[in-house]
Amino acid sequence: GDLFRFFANVTIAKTGQVILVQTSTRKVLGANWEGTPVITDDVTGKKSIAELRHWKTPMLQRVLDSQSEDKLFTVDLPFAVDIGSGLDRLYLDIVAVTDEFGLDFRLIIMIPENDFLGDVYSNTNTAIGGAVGAIAVLMVLSAVFAYFLLLPLVDVERMMYEGANFVESQSAQQEK
């Protein structure tokens, strides 16, 4: 009830997920994604709070594929591990929620690296693409500029060649 309403409004980074699980029963007491917190037994029709194994989100499935469900409840806390690599990396943190009256929950937090670094990588790639484009444009402009800058030298080169080979220039031929 109230825990599910609370967790439904919890935001972890952009797409991160958080789930509160009772350690002894592995019943899910709250999560920040949509799902049915209650399951119905097909045989008896009895309703009960769903256990962790009944919840299947892609992110939670990655966690369960890399860390066994038993490990999530037996590991020394606090526990943190990276699953995967690059932008596909998933940060997993597990913390205890306990008190002196016997409260014993696990708060499982899953955050994709893409939430943190996706914009950085995207902006870096955009900047690199812009720099490469600017360099290409500058190279083309330089070549055009060099062509027009050196165009008068073609006439100088032609006149020097004619002078060195004692070739009569066209203007001298026209004066005769």
PDB file of C-alpha atoms in Angstrom:
ATOM      1  CA  GLY A   1       0.000   0.000   0.000  1.00  0.00           C
ATOM      2  CA  ASP A   2       1.737   3.103   1.321  1.00  0.00           C
ATOM      3  CA  LEU A   3       5.264   1.883   0.566  1.00  0.00           C
ATOM      4  CA  PHE A   4       4.338   1.131  -3.026  1.00  0.00           C
ATOM      5  CA  ARG A   5       2.796   4.585  -3.428  1.00  0.00           C
ATOM      6  CA  PHE A   6       5.941   6.120  -1.915  1.00  0.00           C
ATOM      7  CA  PHE A   7       8.338   4.141  -4.105  1.00  0.00           C
ATOM      8  CA  ALA A   8       6.275   4.805  -7.235  1.00  0.00           C
ATOM      9  CA  ASN A   9       7.377   8.453  -6.963  1.00  0.00           C
ATOM     10  CA  VAL A  10      11.064   7.753  -6.244  1.00  0.00           C
ATOM     11  CA  THR A  11      13.407   8.782  -9.053  1.00  0.00           C
ATOM     12  CA  ILE A  12      16.910   7.320  -9.219  1.00  0.00           C
ATOM     13  CA  ALA A  13      18.992   9.121 -11.868  1.00  0.00           C
ATOM     14  CA  LYS A  14      17.076   9.007 -15.177  1.00  0.00           C
ATOM     15  CA  THR A  15      16.040   5.366 -15.435  1.00  0.00           C
ATOM     16  CA  GLY A  16      17.400   3.800 -12.255  1.00  0.00           C
ATOM     17  CA  GLN A  17      15.309   1.365 -10.275  1.00  0.00           C
ATOM     18  CA  VAL A  18      14.972   0.768  -6.548  1.00  0.00           C
ATOM     19  CA  ILE A  19      13.260  -2.053  -4.742  1.00  0.00           C
ATOM     20  CA  LEU A  20      12.663  -2.706  -1.034  1.00  0.00           C
ATOM     21  CA  VAL A  21      12.596  -6.390  -0.104  1.00  0.00           C
ATOM     22  CA  GLN A  22      11.986  -8.078   3.238  1.00  0.00           C
ATOM     23  CA  THR A  23      15.078 -10.190   3.857  1.00  0.00           C
ATOM     24  CA  SER A  24      13.448 -13.198   5.555  1.00  0.00           C
ATOM     25  CA  THR A  25      10.541 -13.688   3.136  1.00  0.00           C
ATOM     26  CA  ARG A  26      11.970 -11.955   0.026  1.00  0.00           C
ATOM     27  CA  LYS A  27       8.632 -10.220  -0.386  1.00  0.00           C
ATOM     28  CA  VAL A  28       8.742  -6.954  -2.308  1.00  0.00           C
ATOM     29  CA  LEU A  29       7.451  -4.115  -0.165  1.00  0.00           C
ATOM     30  CA  GLY A  30       8.077  -1.306  -2.620  1.00  0.00           C
ATOM     31  CA  ALA A  31       9.498  -0.583  -6.067  1.00  0.00           C
ATOM     32  CA  ASN A  32       9.659   2.403  -8.383  1.00  0.00           C
ATOM     33  CA  TRP A  33       8.357   0.658 -11.489  1.00  0.00           C
ATOM     34  CA  GLU A  34       4.902  -0.469 -12.421  1.00  0.00           C
ATOM     35  CA  GLY A  35       3.872  -3.945 -11.546  1.00  0.00           C
ATOM     36  CA  THR A  36       1.476  -5.896  -9.421  1.00  0.00           C
ATOM     37  CA  PRO A  37       2.619  -6.074  -5.803  1.00  0.00           C
ATOM     38  CA  VAL A  38       0.103  -8.837  -5.170  1.00  0.00           C
ATOM     39  CA  ILE A  39      -0.007 -12.292  -6.717  1.00  0.00           C
ATOM     40  CA  THR A  40      -2.904 -14.713  -6.647  1.00  0.00           C
ATOM     41  CA  ASP A  41      -2.368 -18.434  -6.107  1.00  0.00           C
ATOM     42  CA  ASP A  42      -3.928 -20.247  -9.085  1.00  0.00           C
ATOM     43  CA  VAL A  43      -5.046 -23.196  -6.948  1.00  0.00           C
ATOM     44  CA  THR A  44      -6.349 -21.558  -3.757  1.00  0.00           C
ATOM     45  CA  GLY A  45      -7.099 -18.085  -5.076  1.00  0.00           C
ATOM     46  CA  LYS A  46      -5.294 -16.660  -2.057  1.00  0.00           C
ATOM     47  CA  LYS A  47      -3.611 -13.286  -2.581  1.00  0.00           C
ATOM     48  CA  SER A  48      -0.171 -12.530  -1.212  1.00  0.00           C
ATOM     49  CA  ILE A  49       2.609  -9.981  -1.626  1.00  0.00           C
ATOM     50  CA  ALA A  50       4.841 -10.864  -4.576  1.00  0.00           C
ATOM     51  CA  GLU A  51       8.329 -12.176  -3.908  1.00  0.00           C
ATOM     52  CA  LEU A  52      11.400 -10.825  -5.687  1.00  0.00           C
ATOM     53  CA  ARG A  53      11.414 -13.776  -8.102  1.00  0.00           C
ATOM     54  CA  HIS A  54       7.989 -12.694  -9.430  1.00  0.00           C
ATOM     55  CA  TRP A  55       9.295  -9.308 -10.560  1.00  0.00           C
ATOM     56  CA  LYS A  56      10.936  -9.325 -13.963  1.00  0.00           C
ATOM     57  CA  THR A  57      12.225  -6.048 -15.319  1.00  0.00           C
ATOM     58  CA  PRO A  58      15.163  -6.103 -17.761  1.00  0.00           C
ATOM     59  CA  MET A  59      17.375  -4.307 -15.235  1.00  0.00           C
ATOM     60  CA  LEU A  60      16.454  -6.623 -12.348  1.00  0.00           C
ATOM     61  CA  GLN A  61      16.929  -9.626 -14.637  1.00  0.00           C
ATOM     62  CA  ARG A  62      20.494  -8.454 -15.429  1.00  0.00           C
ATOM     63  CA  VAL A  63      21.187  -8.225 -11.707  1.00  0.00           C
ATOM     64  CA  LEU A  64      19.781 -11.695 -11.056  1.00  0.00           C
ATOM     65  CA  ASP A  65      21.727 -13.122 -14.018  1.00  0.00           C
ATOM     66  CA  SER A  66      25.022 -11.767 -12.662  1.00  0.00           C
ATOM     67  CA  GLN A  67      24.349 -12.103  -8.922  1.00  0.00           C
ATOM     68  CA  SER A  68      22.239 -14.975  -7.623  1.00  0.00           C
ATOM     69  CA  GLU A  69      19.107 -14.057  -5.708  1.00  0.00           C
ATOM     70  CA  ASP A  70      20.574 -15.793  -2.655  1.00  0.00           C
ATOM     71  CA  LYS A  71      23.690 -13.605  -2.862  1.00  0.00           C
ATOM     72  CA  LEU A  72      21.540 -10.477  -2.768  1.00  0.00           C
ATOM     73  CA  PHE A  73      20.318 -11.546   0.673  1.00  0.00           C
ATOM     74  CA  THR A  74      23.493 -13.046   2.132  1.00  0.00           C
ATOM     75  CA  VAL A  75      26.200 -10.624   1.027  1.00  0.00           C
ATOM     76  CA  ASP A  76      27.854  -8.349   3.595  1.00  0.00           C
ATOM     77  CA  LEU A  77      26.309  -4.891   3.520  1.00  0.00           C
ATOM     78  CA  PRO A  78      26.646  -2.314   2.223  1.00  0.00           C
ATOM     79  CA  PHE A  79      27.355  -4.018  -1.083  1.00  0.00           C
ATOM     80  CA  ALA A  80      28.244  -2.354  -4.397  1.00  0.00           C
ATOM     81  CA  VAL A  81      29.227  -3.905  -7.714  1.00  0.00           C
ATOM     82  CA  ASP A  82      29.397  -2.920 -11.383  1.00  0.00           C
ATOM     83  CA  ILE A  83      27.685  -5.247 -13.827  1.00  0.00           C
ATOM     84  CA  GLY A  84      28.778  -5.083 -17.470  1.00  0.00           C
ATOM     85  CA  SER A  85      31.030  -2.485 -19.057  1.00  0.00           C
ATOM     86  CA  GLY A  86      30.923   0.758 -21.027  1.00  0.00           C
ATOM     87  CA  LEU A  87      27.554   2.436 -21.464  1.00  0.00           C
ATOM     88  CA  ASP A  88      25.983  -0.966 -20.804  1.00  0.00           C
ATOM     89  CA  ARG A  89      27.361  -0.947 -17.246  1.00  0.00           C
ATOM     90  CA  LEU A  90      24.893  -1.184 -14.394  1.00  0.00           C
ATOM     91  CA  TYR A  91      25.722   0.019 -10.891  1.00  0.00           C
ATOM     92  CA  LEU A  92      24.217  -2.143  -8.176  1.00  0.00           C
ATOM     93  CA  ASP A  93      24.059  -1.036  -4.547  1.00  0.00           C
ATOM     94  CA  ILE A  94      22.432  -2.940  -1.731  1.00  0.00           C
ATOM     95  CA  VAL A  95      21.964  -1.414   1.695  1.00  0.00           C
ATOM     96  CA  ALA A  96      20.356  -2.721   4.852  1.00  0.00           C
ATOM     97  CA  VAL A  97      17.296  -1.094   6.335  1.00  0.00           C
ATOM     98  CA  THR A  98      17.232  -2.351   9.917  1.00  0.00           C
ATOM     99  CA  ASP A  99      16.388  -1.246  13.426  1.00  0.00           C
ATOM    100  CA  GLU A 100      16.583  -2.596  16.976  1.00  0.00           C
ATOM    101  CA  PHE A 101      13.004  -3.936  16.786  1.00  0.00           C
ATOM    102  CA  GLY A 102      13.712  -6.534  14.110  1.00  0.00           C
ATOM    103  CA  LEU A 103      13.146  -4.542  10.929  1.00  0.00           C
ATOM    104  CA  ASP A 104      15.257  -6.317   8.286  1.00  0.00           C
ATOM    105  CA  PHE A 105      14.927  -5.109   4.700  1.00  0.00           C
ATOM    106  CA  ARG A 106      17.239  -4.855   1.725  1.00  0.00           C
ATOM    107  CA  LEU A 107      17.136  -1.743  -0.425  1.00  0.00           C
ATOM    108  CA  ILE A 108      18.383  -2.723  -3.879  1.00  0.00           C
ATOM    109  CA  ILE A 109      19.370   0.197  -6.114  1.00  0.00           C
ATOM    110  CA  MET A 110      20.165  -0.292  -9.810  1.00  0.00           C
ATOM    111  CA  ILE A 111      21.484   2.589 -11.934  1.00  0.00           C
ATOM    112  CA  PRO A 112      22.577   2.306 -15.590  1.00  0.00           C
ATOM    113  CA  GLU A 113      25.830   4.097 -16.428  1.00  0.00           C
ATOM    114  CA  ASN A 114      24.096   5.601 -19.419  1.00  0.00           C
ATOM    115  CA  ASP A 115      22.083   7.734 -16.964  1.00  0.00           C
ATOM    116  CA  PHE A 116      25.302   9.465 -15.945  1.00  0.00           C
ATOM    117  CA  LEU A 117      27.552   9.343 -18.962  1.00  0.00           C
ATOM    118  CA  GLY A 118      25.168   9.013 -21.901  1.00  0.00           C
ATOM    119  CA  ASP A 119      24.924  12.790 -22.360  1.00  0.00           C
ATOM    120  CA  VAL A 120      28.679  13.180 -21.909  1.00  0.00           C
ATOM    121  CA  TYR A 121      29.409  10.603 -24.615  1.00  0.00           C
ATOM    122  CA  SER A 122      26.778  12.101 -26.905  1.00  0.00           C
ATOM    123  CA  ASN A 123      28.114  15.638 -26.461  1.00  0.00           C
ATOM    124  CA  THR A 124      31.694  14.427 -26.955  1.00  0.00           C
ATOM    125  CA  ASN A 125      30.763  12.691 -30.199  1.00  0.00           C
ATOM    126  CA  THR A 126      28.923  15.810 -31.369  1.00  0.00           C
ATOM    127  CA  ALA A 127      31.942  17.990 -30.580  1.00  0.00           C
ATOM    128  CA  ILE A 128      34.311  15.612 -32.368  1.00  0.00           C
ATOM    129  CA  GLY A 129      32.003  15.484 -35.392  1.00  0.00           C
ATOM    130  CA  GLY A 130      31.819  19.290 -35.446  1.00  0.00           C
ATOM    131  CA  ALA A 131      35.601  19.599 -35.195  1.00  0.00           C
ATOM    132  CA  VAL A 132      36.148  17.104 -38.026  1.00  0.00           C
ATOM    133  CA  GLY A 133      33.582  18.942 -40.155  1.00  0.00           C
ATOM    134  CA  ALA A 134      35.210  22.321 -39.444  1.00  0.00           C
ATOM    135  CA  ILE A 135      38.658  20.954 -40.319  1.00  0.00           C
ATOM    136  CA  ALA A 136      37.315  19.526 -43.600  1.00  0.00           C
ATOM    137  CA  VAL A 137      35.729  22.859 -44.506  1.00  0.00           C
ATOM    138  CA  LEU A 138      38.940  24.718 -43.623  1.00  0.00           C
ATOM    139  CA  MET A 139      40.979  22.351 -45.795  1.00  0.00           C
ATOM    140  CA  VAL A 140      38.707  22.943 -48.794  1.00  0.00           C
ATOM    141  CA  LEU A 141      38.765  26.710 -48.227  1.00  0.00           C
ATOM    142  CA  SER A 142      42.555  26.618 -47.906  1.00  0.00           C
ATOM    143  CA  ALA A 143      42.890  24.755 -51.185  1.00  0.00           C
ATOM    144  CA  VAL A 144      40.603  27.235 -52.977  1.00  0.00           C
ATOM    145  CA  PHE A 145      42.414  30.193 -51.397  1.00  0.00           C
ATOM    146  CA  ALA A 146      45.812  28.738 -52.350  1.00  0.00           C
ATOM    147  CA  TYR A 147      44.629  28.206 -55.936  1.00  0.00           C
ATOM    148  CA  PHE A 148      43.537  31.835 -56.362  1.00  0.00           C
ATOM    149  CA  LEU A 149      46.590  33.104 -54.497  1.00  0.00           C
ATOM    150  CA  LEU A 150      48.965  31.167 -56.743  1.00  0.00           C
ATOM    151  CA  LEU A 151      47.105  31.869 -60.000  1.00  0.00           C
ATOM    152  CA  PRO A 152      49.220  34.988 -60.811  1.00  0.00           C
ATOM    153  CA  LEU A 153      52.351  32.913 -60.304  1.00  0.00           C
ATOM    154  CA  VAL A 154      51.338  30.730 -63.253  1.00  0.00           C
ATOM    155  CA  ASP A 155      51.841  33.745 -65.547  1.00  0.00           C
ATOM    156  CA  VAL A 156      55.191  34.521 -63.888  1.00  0.00           C
ATOM    157  CA  GLU A 157      56.272  30.907 -64.321  1.00  0.00           C
ATOM    158  CA  ARG A 158      55.260  30.967 -67.998  1.00  0.00           C
ATOM    159  CA  MET A 159      57.186  34.184 -68.634  1.00  0.00           C
ATOM    160  CA  MET A 160      60.273  32.849 -66.842  1.00  0.00           C
ATOM    161  CA  TYR A 161      60.118  29.668 -68.916  1.00  0.00           C
ATOM    162  CA  GLU A 162      59.849  31.654 -72.120  1.00  0.00           C
ATOM    163  CA  GLY A 163      62.732  33.895 -71.058  1.00  0.00           C
ATOM    164  CA  ALA A 164      64.935  30.964 -70.125  1.00  0.00           C
ATOM    165  CA  ASN A 165      64.267  29.212 -73.415  1.00  0.00           C
ATOM    166  CA  PHE A 166      64.389  32.366 -75.530  1.00  0.00           C
ATOM    167  CA  VAL A 167      60.809  31.904 -76.638  1.00  0.00           C
ATOM    168  CA  GLU A 168      59.270  35.017 -78.053  1.00  0.00           C
ATOM    169  CA  SER A 169      56.233  36.018 -76.031  1.00  0.00           C
ATOM    170  CA  GLN A 170      52.861  36.428 -77.664  1.00  0.00           C
ATOM    171  CA  SER A 171      52.828  40.170 -76.927  1.00  0.00           C
ATOM    172  CA  ALA A 172      56.208  40.587 -78.716  1.00  0.00           C
ATOM    173  CA  GLN A 173      54.900  38.602 -81.694  1.00  0.00           C
ATOM    174  CA  GLN A 174      51.847  40.810 -81.907  1.00  0.00           C
ATOM    175  CA  GLU A 175      53.995  44.004 -81.942  1.00  0.00           C
ATOM    176  CA  LYS A 176      55.780  42.876 -85.109  1.00  0.00           C
TER     177      LYS A 176
END
